[in-house]
Amino acid sequence: MPTRKEGPVMSSPTQKIAFIGLGIMGSPMAVHLANAGYAVTGFDLSPRGVQPLVEAGGQAASSAAEAVADADVVCVMVPDSPDVKAVLTSDGGVFASAKPGALIIDFSSIRPDITAELARQAVDLGFRYLDAPVSGGEAGAKNAALSIMVGGSGEDFETAKPIFDVVGKTIVHVGPNGSGQTVKAANQLIVAANIQALAEAVVFLEAYGVDTKAALEVLGGGLAGSKVLDQKKENMLSRSFEPGFRIELHHKDMGIVTSAAREAGVAVPLGSLVAQLVGSARAVGDGGLDHSALLRGVERLSGLTASASDPGES
Ligand code: NAD
């Protein structure tokens, strides 16, 4: 195991980290790494994203090439497969600009097949590559309590483990490159189905005039309890749907899981249904809202007027 204090090992806090993609998730993760003593240089297409990192002692770069030029570890946290491809393979991207031997850690949730291909390219070019998608939402990123599902070699996993320990709590090496993304796809299936069930329960309870807050409190203590219930009940009770995790990102993830299931020849009937409901929410204009806004779809299907996305607006 590499130690944190001796020599130029990959995972010492003296290692230089480039962090590309400083949005809802990437920004607090990069801040934690800077606070842990790593030299972190961040880049985001939106200059606003880099501010918290700079306040935590990190550096702002004006391009991905500048961010990665001197980095031992390159972290990526961008929305979708084409974004990761652009960050890695474009002119001035990571493959063209990073140091040989650099360890690339893709925290984004993207297609497993594209991940496997990007990992192959990275290794051919002399880089090391881990897919390390996360779960735990914005709260998990802010509290450094993410679950991290890691695909790649055992050796690279061990090298990256001290970095994962800074941003996460449950960190598991699940197999070769692409496996982390496959596990994340399963995660998103489970989360979407949970949110949909919670939303239906809330609308059902309200139809009977039950004290919904009290109902969710007792439900949370039994078998119906879940992290989804704990983290999303307030959004639903207050009809406050500011993201968090945007419906359009969950739509992307439901596309990943349904198409990967089809490729594998396995049936995910509940997943397919929830994918349709997530797609419908996006199609009616709710894509920018938190995924707890699946509640609005249940209201629409029930002949109710969908609640305002922000109680302040209504
Ligand atoms: P976000 O949209 O808030 O942040 C993404 C950031 O990437 C943006 O700031 C954007 O400007 C930047 N970006 C995009 N393309 C770029 C490029 N080529 N170069 C540099 N920066 C670029 O999204 P997010 O919510 O932080 O999600 C990021 C990833 O994490 C997604 O794959 C998402 O599915 C996953 N995820 C999100 C959550 C959540 O709760 N938000 C939870 C788990 C996983």
mmCIF file of C-alpha atoms and ligand atoms in Angstrom:
data_model
loop_
_atom_site.group_PDB
_atom_site.id
_atom_site.type_symbol
_atom_site.label_atom_id
_atom_site.label_comp_id
_atom_site.label_asym_id
_atom_site.label_seq_id
_atom_site.Cartn_x
_atom_site.Cartn_y
_atom_site.Cartn_z
ATOM 1 C CA MET A 1 0.000 0.000 0.000
ATOM 2 C CA PRO A 2 1.365 3.438 -0.831
ATOM 3 C CA THR A 3 1.842 5.646 2.192
ATOM 4 C CA ARG A 4 0.982 9.292 2.296
ATOM 5 C CA LYS A 5 4.321 10.606 3.500
ATOM 6 C CA GLU A 6 7.142 8.769 1.772
ATOM 7 C CA GLY A 7 8.546 9.249 -1.696
ATOM 8 C CA PRO A 8 6.917 10.090 -4.991
ATOM 9 C CA VAL A 9 4.150 7.466 -4.765
ATOM 10 C CA MET A 10 0.998 8.097 -6.776
ATOM 11 C CA SER A 11 -1.340 8.666 -3.862
ATOM 12 C CA SER A 12 0.635 10.914 -1.571
ATOM 13 C CA PRO A 13 -1.128 14.207 -0.864
ATOM 14 C CA THR A 14 1.860 15.827 -2.531
ATOM 15 C CA GLN A 15 0.638 14.341 -5.807
ATOM 16 C CA LYS A 16 -0.832 16.765 -8.296
ATOM 17 C CA ILE A 17 -4.435 16.258 -9.271
ATOM 18 C CA ALA A 18 -6.261 17.779 -12.231
ATOM 19 C CA PHE A 19 -10.035 17.902 -11.764
ATOM 20 C CA ILE A 20 -12.125 18.427 -14.892
ATOM 21 C CA GLY A 21 -15.843 19.123 -14.459
ATOM 22 C CA LEU A 22 -16.663 21.177 -11.374
ATOM 23 C CA GLY A 23 -20.456 21.029 -11.272
ATOM 24 C CA ILE A 24 -22.832 19.898 -8.535
ATOM 25 C CA MET A 25 -20.703 16.817 -7.774
ATOM 26 C CA GLY A 26 -17.213 17.689 -9.034
ATOM 27 C CA SER A 27 -16.929 20.978 -7.188
ATOM 28 C CA PRO A 28 -17.321 19.639 -3.619
ATOM 29 C CA MET A 29 -15.175 16.596 -4.474
ATOM 30 C CA ALA A 30 -12.335 18.793 -5.737
ATOM 31 C CA VAL A 31 -12.663 20.994 -2.651
ATOM 32 C CA HIS A 32 -12.343 17.964 -0.349
ATOM 33 C CA LEU A 33 -9.191 16.889 -2.186
ATOM 34 C CA ALA A 34 -7.679 20.373 -1.853
ATOM 35 C CA ASN A 35 -8.602 20.441 1.838
ATOM 36 C CA ALA A 36 -6.914 17.041 2.253
ATOM 37 C CA GLY A 37 -3.635 18.558 1.067
ATOM 38 C CA TYR A 38 -3.571 17.572 -2.589
ATOM 39 C CA ALA A 39 -2.438 20.169 -5.111
ATOM 40 C CA VAL A 40 -5.595 20.387 -7.236
ATOM 41 C CA THR A 41 -5.926 22.256 -10.509
ATOM 42 C CA GLY A 42 -9.482 22.505 -11.783
ATOM 43 C CA PHE A 43 -11.048 23.180 -15.146
ATOM 44 C CA ASP A 44 -14.681 23.585 -16.107
ATOM 45 C CA LEU A 45 -16.240 24.988 -19.268
ATOM 46 C CA SER A 46 -18.091 27.355 -16.935
ATOM 47 C CA PRO A 47 -15.618 29.583 -15.074
ATOM 48 C CA ARG A 48 -18.116 29.821 -12.181
ATOM 49 C CA GLY A 49 -17.466 26.159 -11.316
ATOM 50 C CA VAL A 50 -13.867 26.676 -10.286
ATOM 51 C CA GLN A 51 -14.471 29.338 -7.621
ATOM 52 C CA PRO A 52 -15.013 27.075 -4.557
ATOM 53 C CA LEU A 53 -11.849 25.136 -5.452
ATOM 54 C CA VAL A 54 -9.809 28.339 -5.657
ATOM 55 C CA GLU A 55 -11.214 29.421 -2.280
ATOM 56 C CA ALA A 56 -10.037 26.056 -0.872
ATOM 57 C CA GLY A 57 -6.482 26.720 -2.108
ATOM 58 C CA GLY A 58 -6.696 25.001 -5.508
ATOM 59 C CA GLN A 59 -5.723 26.465 -8.857
ATOM 60 C CA ALA A 60 -7.926 27.420 -11.788
ATOM 61 C CA ALA A 61 -6.821 26.381 -15.279
ATOM 62 C CA SER A 62 -8.093 27.977 -18.461
ATOM 63 C CA SER A 63 -8.149 24.707 -20.419
ATOM 64 C CA ALA A 64 -8.129 20.979 -19.860
ATOM 65 C CA ALA A 65 -4.635 20.862 -21.396
ATOM 66 C CA GLU A 66 -3.338 23.372 -18.855
ATOM 67 C CA ALA A 67 -5.027 21.543 -15.965
ATOM 68 C CA VAL A 68 -3.542 18.135 -16.779
ATOM 69 C CA ALA A 69 -0.082 19.149 -18.031
ATOM 70 C CA ASP A 70 1.619 18.530 -14.705
ATOM 71 C CA ALA A 71 -0.895 16.148 -13.108
ATOM 72 C CA ASP A 72 -0.180 12.673 -11.744
ATOM 73 C CA VAL A 73 -3.896 11.958 -11.422
ATOM 74 C CA VAL A 74 -6.639 13.295 -13.705
ATOM 75 C CA CYS A 75 -10.174 13.220 -12.268
ATOM 76 C CA VAL A 76 -13.124 13.707 -14.609
ATOM 77 C CA MET A 77 -16.712 14.472 -13.502
ATOM 78 C CA VAL A 78 -18.796 15.597 -16.489
ATOM 79 C CA PRO A 79 -22.386 14.744 -17.460
ATOM 80 C CA ASP A 80 -22.449 12.127 -20.226
ATOM 81 C CA SER A 81 -20.482 9.798 -22.516
ATOM 82 C CA PRO A 82 -19.884 12.404 -25.278
ATOM 83 C CA ASP A 83 -18.582 14.830 -22.636
ATOM 84 C CA VAL A 84 -16.065 12.293 -21.290
ATOM 85 C CA LYS A 85 -15.016 11.470 -24.852
ATOM 86 C CA ALA A 86 -14.505 15.177 -25.556
ATOM 87 C CA VAL A 87 -12.482 15.699 -22.370
ATOM 88 C CA LEU A 88 -10.237 12.726 -23.114
ATOM 89 C CA THR A 89 -9.863 12.502 -26.881
ATOM 90 C CA SER A 90 -10.279 16.011 -28.314
ATOM 91 C CA ASP A 91 -7.359 18.156 -29.480
ATOM 92 C CA GLY A 92 -5.883 19.556 -26.284
ATOM 93 C CA GLY A 93 -7.719 16.896 -24.285
ATOM 94 C CA VAL A 94 -6.299 14.595 -21.634
ATOM 95 C CA PHE A 95 -4.858 11.977 -23.998
ATOM 96 C CA ALA A 96 -3.011 14.657 -25.944
ATOM 97 C CA SER A 97 -1.824 16.672 -22.958
ATOM 98 C CA ALA A 98 -1.324 14.554 -19.828
ATOM 99 C CA LYS A 99 1.987 13.092 -18.651
ATOM 100 C CA PRO A 100 2.736 9.478 -19.621
ATOM 101 C CA GLY A 101 1.717 7.134 -16.833
ATOM 102 C CA ALA A 102 -0.882 9.514 -15.412
ATOM 103 C CA LEU A 103 -3.819 7.828 -13.712
ATOM 104 C CA ILE A 104 -7.179 8.870 -15.178
ATOM 105 C CA ILE A 105 -10.160 8.460 -12.830
ATOM 106 C CA ASP A 106 -13.532 8.970 -14.493
ATOM 107 C CA PHE A 107 -16.121 9.643 -11.796
ATOM 108 C CA SER A 108 -18.862 10.434 -14.353
ATOM 109 C CA SER A 109 -21.758 8.012 -14.965
ATOM 110 C CA ILE A 110 -21.487 6.941 -18.593
ATOM 111 C CA ARG A 111 -21.982 3.935 -20.869
ATOM 112 C CA PRO A 112 -19.994 0.839 -19.816
ATOM 113 C CA ASP A 113 -19.080 -0.031 -23.425
ATOM 114 C CA ILE A 114 -17.718 3.445 -24.107
ATOM 115 C CA THR A 115 -15.804 3.303 -20.834
ATOM 116 C CA ALA A 116 -14.198 0.002 -21.796
ATOM 117 C CA GLU A 117 -13.179 1.468 -25.171
ATOM 118 C CA LEU A 118 -11.782 4.683 -23.637
ATOM 119 C CA ALA A 119 -9.870 2.610 -21.086
ATOM 120 C CA ARG A 120 -8.344 0.525 -23.903
ATOM 121 C CA GLN A 121 -7.265 3.687 -25.719
ATOM 122 C CA ALA A 122 -5.856 5.158 -22.517
ATOM 123 C CA VAL A 123 -3.793 2.058 -21.746
ATOM 124 C CA ASP A 124 -2.533 1.899 -25.350
ATOM 125 C CA LEU A 125 -1.315 5.467 -24.919
ATOM 126 C CA GLY A 126 0.511 4.617 -21.690
ATOM 127 C CA PHE A 127 -2.034 5.960 -19.205
ATOM 128 C CA ARG A 128 -3.801 4.144 -16.392
ATOM 129 C CA TYR A 129 -7.586 4.233 -16.171
ATOM 130 C CA LEU A 130 -10.283 3.657 -13.589
ATOM 131 C CA ASP A 131 -14.027 4.118 -14.008
ATOM 132 C CA ALA A 132 -15.297 5.231 -10.636
ATOM 133 C CA PRO A 133 -18.898 6.403 -10.824
ATOM 134 C CA VAL A 134 -20.441 7.493 -7.548
ATOM 135 C CA SER A 135 -23.717 7.366 -5.704
ATOM 136 C CA GLY A 136 -24.969 9.410 -2.777
ATOM 137 C CA GLY A 137 -26.143 12.537 -4.518
ATOM 138 C CA GLU A 138 -25.151 16.109 -3.857
ATOM 139 C CA ALA A 139 -25.363 15.428 -0.097
ATOM 140 C CA GLY A 140 -22.910 12.550 -0.462
ATOM 141 C CA ALA A 141 -20.489 14.755 -2.415
ATOM 142 C CA LYS A 142 -20.723 17.596 0.096
ATOM 143 C CA ASN A 143 -20.321 15.270 3.089
ATOM 144 C CA ALA A 144 -17.539 13.191 1.482
ATOM 145 C CA ALA A 145 -19.778 10.157 1.967
ATOM 146 C CA LEU A 146 -20.096 8.845 -1.579
ATOM 147 C CA SER A 147 -20.344 5.216 -2.579
ATOM 148 C CA ILE A 148 -17.753 4.637 -5.277
ATOM 149 C CA MET A 149 -17.965 1.633 -7.601
ATOM 150 C CA VAL A 150 -14.622 1.134 -9.268
ATOM 151 C CA GLY A 151 -13.688 -0.678 -12.476
ATOM 152 C CA GLY A 152 -10.066 -1.236 -13.487
ATOM 153 C CA SER A 153 -6.978 -3.095 -12.345
ATOM 154 C CA GLY A 154 -6.461 -3.979 -8.697
ATOM 155 C CA GLU A 155 -3.131 -2.175 -8.729
ATOM 156 C CA ASP A 156 -4.628 1.079 -10.010
ATOM 157 C CA PHE A 157 -7.455 0.739 -7.496
ATOM 158 C CA GLU A 158 -4.937 0.502 -4.635
ATOM 159 C CA THR A 159 -3.090 3.513 -5.992
ATOM 160 C CA ALA A 160 -6.273 5.571 -6.128
ATOM 161 C CA LYS A 161 -7.723 4.361 -2.829
ATOM 162 C CA PRO A 162 -6.395 7.277 -0.709
ATOM 163 C CA ILE A 163 -8.065 9.682 -3.151
ATOM 164 C CA PHE A 164 -11.324 7.751 -2.981
ATOM 165 C CA ASP A 165 -11.094 7.774 0.826
ATOM 166 C CA VAL A 166 -11.118 11.581 0.778
ATOM 167 C CA VAL A 167 -14.415 11.836 -1.140
ATOM 168 C CA GLY A 168 -16.201 8.604 -0.302
ATOM 169 C CA LYS A 169 -17.209 6.192 2.450
ATOM 170 C CA THR A 170 -18.125 2.946 0.688
ATOM 171 C CA ILE A 171 -15.469 2.189 -1.884
ATOM 172 C CA VAL A 172 -15.503 -1.127 -3.700
ATOM 173 C CA HIS A 173 -13.447 -2.502 -6.566
ATOM 174 C CA VAL A 174 -16.061 -4.338 -8.626
ATOM 175 C CA GLY A 175 -14.049 -5.687 -11.585
ATOM 176 C CA PRO A 176 -12.244 -4.628 -14.778
ATOM 177 C CA ASN A 177 -12.835 -1.379 -16.677
ATOM 178 C CA GLY A 178 -16.521 -0.833 -17.430
ATOM 179 C CA SER A 179 -17.684 -2.795 -14.370
ATOM 180 C CA GLY A 180 -17.996 0.335 -12.259
ATOM 181 C CA GLN A 181 -20.333 1.791 -14.888
ATOM 182 C CA THR A 182 -22.382 -1.406 -15.046
ATOM 183 C CA VAL A 183 -22.853 -1.299 -11.276
ATOM 184 C CA LYS A 184 -23.783 2.368 -11.475
ATOM 185 C CA ALA A 185 -26.430 1.571 -14.122
ATOM 186 C CA ALA A 186 -27.961 -0.943 -11.694
ATOM 187 C CA ASN A 187 -27.810 1.714 -8.987
ATOM 188 C CA GLN A 188 -29.764 4.147 -11.127
ATOM 189 C CA LEU A 189 -32.421 1.523 -11.883
ATOM 190 C CA ILE A 190 -32.928 0.950 -8.145
ATOM 191 C CA VAL A 191 -32.950 4.669 -7.288
ATOM 192 C CA ALA A 192 -35.446 5.605 -10.024
ATOM 193 C CA ALA A 193 -37.821 2.821 -9.054
ATOM 194 C CA ASN A 194 -37.580 3.916 -5.404
ATOM 195 C CA ILE A 195 -38.265 7.549 -6.180
ATOM 196 C CA GLN A 196 -41.238 6.657 -8.366
ATOM 197 C CA ALA A 197 -42.696 4.433 -5.606
ATOM 198 C CA LEU A 198 -42.170 7.158 -3.004
ATOM 199 C CA ALA A 199 -43.833 9.738 -5.262
ATOM 200 C CA GLU A 200 -46.834 7.464 -5.807
ATOM 201 C CA ALA A 201 -47.102 6.847 -2.052
ATOM 202 C CA VAL A 202 -47.073 10.590 -1.332
ATOM 203 C CA VAL A 203 -49.828 11.347 -3.850
ATOM 204 C CA PHE A 204 -51.817 8.357 -2.565
ATOM 205 C CA LEU A 205 -51.499 9.468 1.084
ATOM 206 C CA GLU A 206 -52.479 13.029 0.233
ATOM 207 C CA ALA A 207 -55.592 11.803 -1.582
ATOM 208 C CA TYR A 208 -56.766 10.401 1.770
ATOM 209 C CA GLY A 209 -55.887 13.547 3.695
ATOM 210 C CA VAL A 210 -53.328 11.690 5.808
ATOM 211 C CA ASP A 211 -50.670 13.738 7.614
ATOM 212 C CA THR A 212 -48.038 12.934 5.025
ATOM 213 C CA LYS A 213 -45.110 14.106 7.134
ATOM 214 C CA ALA A 214 -46.161 11.781 9.965
ATOM 215 C CA ALA A 215 -46.797 8.973 7.500
ATOM 216 C CA LEU A 216 -43.339 9.254 5.960
ATOM 217 C CA GLU A 217 -41.780 9.369 9.411
ATOM 218 C CA VAL A 218 -43.279 6.002 10.365
ATOM 219 C CA LEU A 219 -42.717 4.501 6.919
ATOM 220 C CA GLY A 220 -39.073 5.539 7.172
ATOM 221 C CA GLY A 221 -38.635 3.355 10.275
ATOM 222 C CA GLY A 222 -39.946 0.170 8.671
ATOM 223 C CA LEU A 223 -39.144 -1.945 5.653
ATOM 224 C CA ALA A 224 -40.306 0.872 3.376
ATOM 225 C CA GLY A 225 -37.542 3.066 4.767
ATOM 226 C CA SER A 226 -34.692 3.923 2.429
ATOM 227 C CA LYS A 227 -32.018 6.503 1.768
ATOM 228 C CA VAL A 228 -34.253 7.737 -1.062
ATOM 229 C CA LEU A 229 -37.044 8.330 1.448
ATOM 230 C CA ASP A 230 -34.654 10.025 3.905
ATOM 231 C CA GLN A 231 -33.065 12.275 1.289
ATOM 232 C CA LYS A 232 -36.041 13.040 -0.952
ATOM 233 C CA LYS A 233 -39.073 13.235 1.352
ATOM 234 C CA GLU A 234 -38.535 16.928 2.107
ATOM 235 C CA ASN A 235 -38.362 17.760 -1.608
ATOM 236 C CA MET A 236 -41.662 16.000 -2.130
ATOM 237 C CA LEU A 237 -43.420 17.379 0.958
ATOM 238 C CA SER A 238 -42.368 20.964 0.178
ATOM 239 C CA ARG A 239 -42.570 20.572 -3.608
ATOM 240 C CA SER A 240 -39.048 21.901 -3.817
ATOM 241 C CA PHE A 241 -37.368 20.401 -6.841
ATOM 242 C CA GLU A 242 -34.164 22.350 -7.233
ATOM 243 C CA PRO A 243 -31.409 19.852 -8.214
ATOM 244 C CA GLY A 244 -29.670 17.777 -6.709
ATOM 245 C CA PHE A 245 -29.752 15.288 -9.492
ATOM 246 C CA ARG A 246 -31.423 16.498 -12.642
ATOM 247 C CA ILE A 247 -34.097 14.441 -14.363
ATOM 248 C CA GLU A 248 -32.205 14.814 -17.638
ATOM 249 C CA LEU A 249 -29.196 13.048 -16.070
ATOM 250 C CA HIS A 250 -31.425 10.258 -14.779
ATOM 251 C CA HIS A 251 -32.953 10.006 -18.263
ATOM 252 C CA LYS A 252 -29.414 9.472 -19.567
ATOM 253 C CA ASP A 253 -28.848 6.754 -16.943
ATOM 254 C CA MET A 254 -32.134 4.966 -17.687
ATOM 255 C CA GLY A 255 -31.098 4.901 -21.348
ATOM 256 C CA ILE A 256 -27.810 3.297 -20.288
ATOM 257 C CA VAL A 257 -29.427 0.607 -18.129
ATOM 258 C CA THR A 258 -32.221 -0.309 -20.547
ATOM 259 C CA SER A 259 -29.900 -0.564 -23.537
ATOM 260 C CA ALA A 260 -27.234 -2.478 -21.584
ATOM 261 C CA ALA A 261 -29.926 -4.888 -20.335
ATOM 262 C CA ARG A 262 -31.120 -5.392 -23.901
ATOM 263 C CA GLU A 263 -27.536 -6.080 -25.027
ATOM 264 C CA ALA A 264 -27.213 -8.670 -22.275
ATOM 265 C CA GLY A 265 -30.565 -10.243 -23.138
ATOM 266 C CA VAL A 266 -32.062 -9.711 -19.696
ATOM 267 C CA ALA A 267 -35.473 -8.239 -18.895
ATOM 268 C CA VAL A 268 -35.829 -5.126 -16.745
ATOM 269 C CA PRO A 269 -39.589 -4.527 -17.005
ATOM 270 C CA LEU A 270 -39.828 -2.187 -14.033
ATOM 271 C CA GLY A 271 -36.755 -0.341 -15.249
ATOM 272 C CA SER A 272 -38.298 0.094 -18.685
ATOM 273 C CA LEU A 273 -41.502 1.491 -17.195
ATOM 274 C CA VAL A 274 -39.670 3.927 -14.946
ATOM 275 C CA ALA A 275 -37.456 4.902 -17.895
ATOM 276 C CA GLN A 276 -40.619 5.911 -19.770
ATOM 277 C CA LEU A 277 -41.833 7.966 -16.814
ATOM 278 C CA VAL A 278 -38.464 9.703 -16.479
ATOM 279 C CA GLY A 279 -38.470 10.335 -20.255
ATOM 280 C CA SER A 280 -41.976 11.759 -20.037
ATOM 281 C CA ALA A 281 -40.977 14.099 -17.203
ATOM 282 C CA ARG A 282 -38.159 15.374 -19.371
ATOM 283 C CA ALA A 283 -40.403 15.690 -22.441
ATOM 284 C CA VAL A 284 -42.877 17.920 -20.615
ATOM 285 C CA GLY A 285 -40.104 20.263 -19.528
ATOM 286 C CA ASP A 286 -39.048 18.931 -16.105
ATOM 287 C CA GLY A 287 -35.559 17.829 -17.221
ATOM 288 C CA GLY A 288 -33.828 20.558 -15.228
ATOM 289 C CA LEU A 289 -35.607 19.647 -11.971
ATOM 290 C CA ASP A 290 -34.397 17.230 -9.311
ATOM 291 C CA HIS A 291 -35.447 13.607 -9.912
ATOM 292 C CA SER A 292 -37.807 13.884 -6.913
ATOM 293 C CA ALA A 293 -39.965 15.863 -9.382
ATOM 294 C CA LEU A 294 -41.158 12.473 -10.694
ATOM 295 C CA LEU A 295 -43.898 13.364 -8.199
ATOM 296 C CA ARG A 296 -45.206 15.896 -10.714
ATOM 297 C CA GLY A 297 -45.684 13.093 -13.235
ATOM 298 C CA VAL A 298 -47.741 11.099 -10.723
ATOM 299 C CA GLU A 299 -49.885 14.196 -10.132
ATOM 300 C CA ARG A 300 -50.405 14.647 -13.870
ATOM 301 C CA LEU A 301 -51.361 10.985 -14.321
ATOM 302 C CA SER A 302 -53.809 11.363 -11.420
ATOM 303 C CA GLY A 303 -55.630 14.287 -13.017
ATOM 304 C CA LEU A 304 -54.126 16.725 -10.538
ATOM 305 C CA THR A 305 -52.376 19.917 -11.478
ATOM 306 C CA ALA A 306 -48.647 19.255 -11.212
ATOM 307 C CA SER A 307 -47.222 21.195 -8.272
ATOM 308 C CA ALA A 308 -45.036 24.200 -8.948
ATOM 309 C CA SER A 309 -41.363 23.313 -8.952
ATOM 310 C CA ASP A 310 -40.708 25.946 -6.339
ATOM 311 C CA PRO A 311 -43.324 26.821 -3.748
ATOM 312 C CA GLY A 312 -42.094 30.395 -3.934
ATOM 313 C CA GLU A 313 -43.247 30.602 -7.545
ATOM 314 C CA SER A 314 -46.799 29.445 -6.970
HETATM 315 P P1 NAD B 1 -23.323 19.119 -13.541
HETATM 316 O O1 NAD B 1 -23.995 19.415 -14.824
HETATM 317 O O2 NAD B 1 -23.725 19.875 -12.299
HETATM 318 O O3 NAD B 1 -21.742 19.267 -13.688
HETATM 319 C C1 NAD B 1 -21.031 18.863 -14.807
HETATM 320 C C2 NAD B 1 -19.974 19.910 -15.088
HETATM 321 O O4 NAD B 1 -19.154 19.456 -16.156
HETATM 322 C C3 NAD B 1 -20.560 21.267 -15.509
HETATM 323 O O5 NAD B 1 -20.085 22.275 -14.629
HETATM 324 C C4 NAD B 1 -20.052 21.443 -16.946
HETATM 325 O O6 NAD B 1 -19.753 22.786 -17.264
HETATM 326 C C5 NAD B 1 -18.790 20.585 -16.915
HETATM 327 N N1 NAD B 1 -18.350 20.136 -18.239
HETATM 328 C C6 NAD B 1 -19.085 19.521 -19.220
HETATM 329 N N2 NAD B 1 -18.319 19.239 -20.278
HETATM 330 C C7 NAD B 1 -17.063 19.671 -19.959
HETATM 331 C C8 NAD B 1 -15.834 19.681 -20.651
HETATM 332 N N3 NAD B 1 -15.730 19.177 -21.896
HETATM 333 N N4 NAD B 1 -14.752 20.228 -20.029
HETATM 334 C C9 NAD B 1 -14.852 20.734 -18.783
HETATM 335 N N5 NAD B 1 -16.002 20.768 -18.075
HETATM 336 C C10 NAD B 1 -17.095 20.238 -18.662
HETATM 337 O O7 NAD B 1 -23.520 17.547 -13.321
HETATM 338 P P2 NAD B 1 -23.361 16.723 -11.950
HETATM 339 O O8 NAD B 1 -24.694 16.645 -11.270
HETATM 340 O O9 NAD B 1 -22.154 17.204 -11.208
HETATM 341 O O10 NAD B 1 -23.096 15.262 -12.567
HETATM 342 C C11 NAD B 1 -21.832 14.884 -13.104
HETATM 343 C C12 NAD B 1 -21.828 13.374 -13.300
HETATM 344 O O11 NAD B 1 -22.065 12.736 -12.019
HETATM 345 C C13 NAD B 1 -22.948 12.859 -14.228
HETATM 346 O O12 NAD B 1 -22.476 11.786 -14.990
HETATM 347 C C14 NAD B 1 -24.024 12.405 -13.249
HETATM 348 O O13 NAD B 1 -24.872 11.415 -13.816
HETATM 349 C C15 NAD B 1 -23.189 11.881 -12.107
HETATM 350 N N6 NAD B 1 -23.822 11.896 -10.783
HETATM 351 C C16 NAD B 1 -24.530 12.983 -10.347
HETATM 352 C C17 NAD B 1 -25.127 12.963 -9.076
HETATM 353 C C18 NAD B 1 -25.945 14.126 -8.551
HETATM 354 O O14 NAD B 1 -26.657 13.955 -7.547
HETATM 355 N N7 NAD B 1 -25.882 15.317 -9.150
HETATM 356 C C19 NAD B 1 -24.985 11.827 -8.264
HETATM 357 C C20 NAD B 1 -24.232 10.749 -8.721
HETATM 358 C C21 NAD B 1 -23.643 10.791 -9.987
#
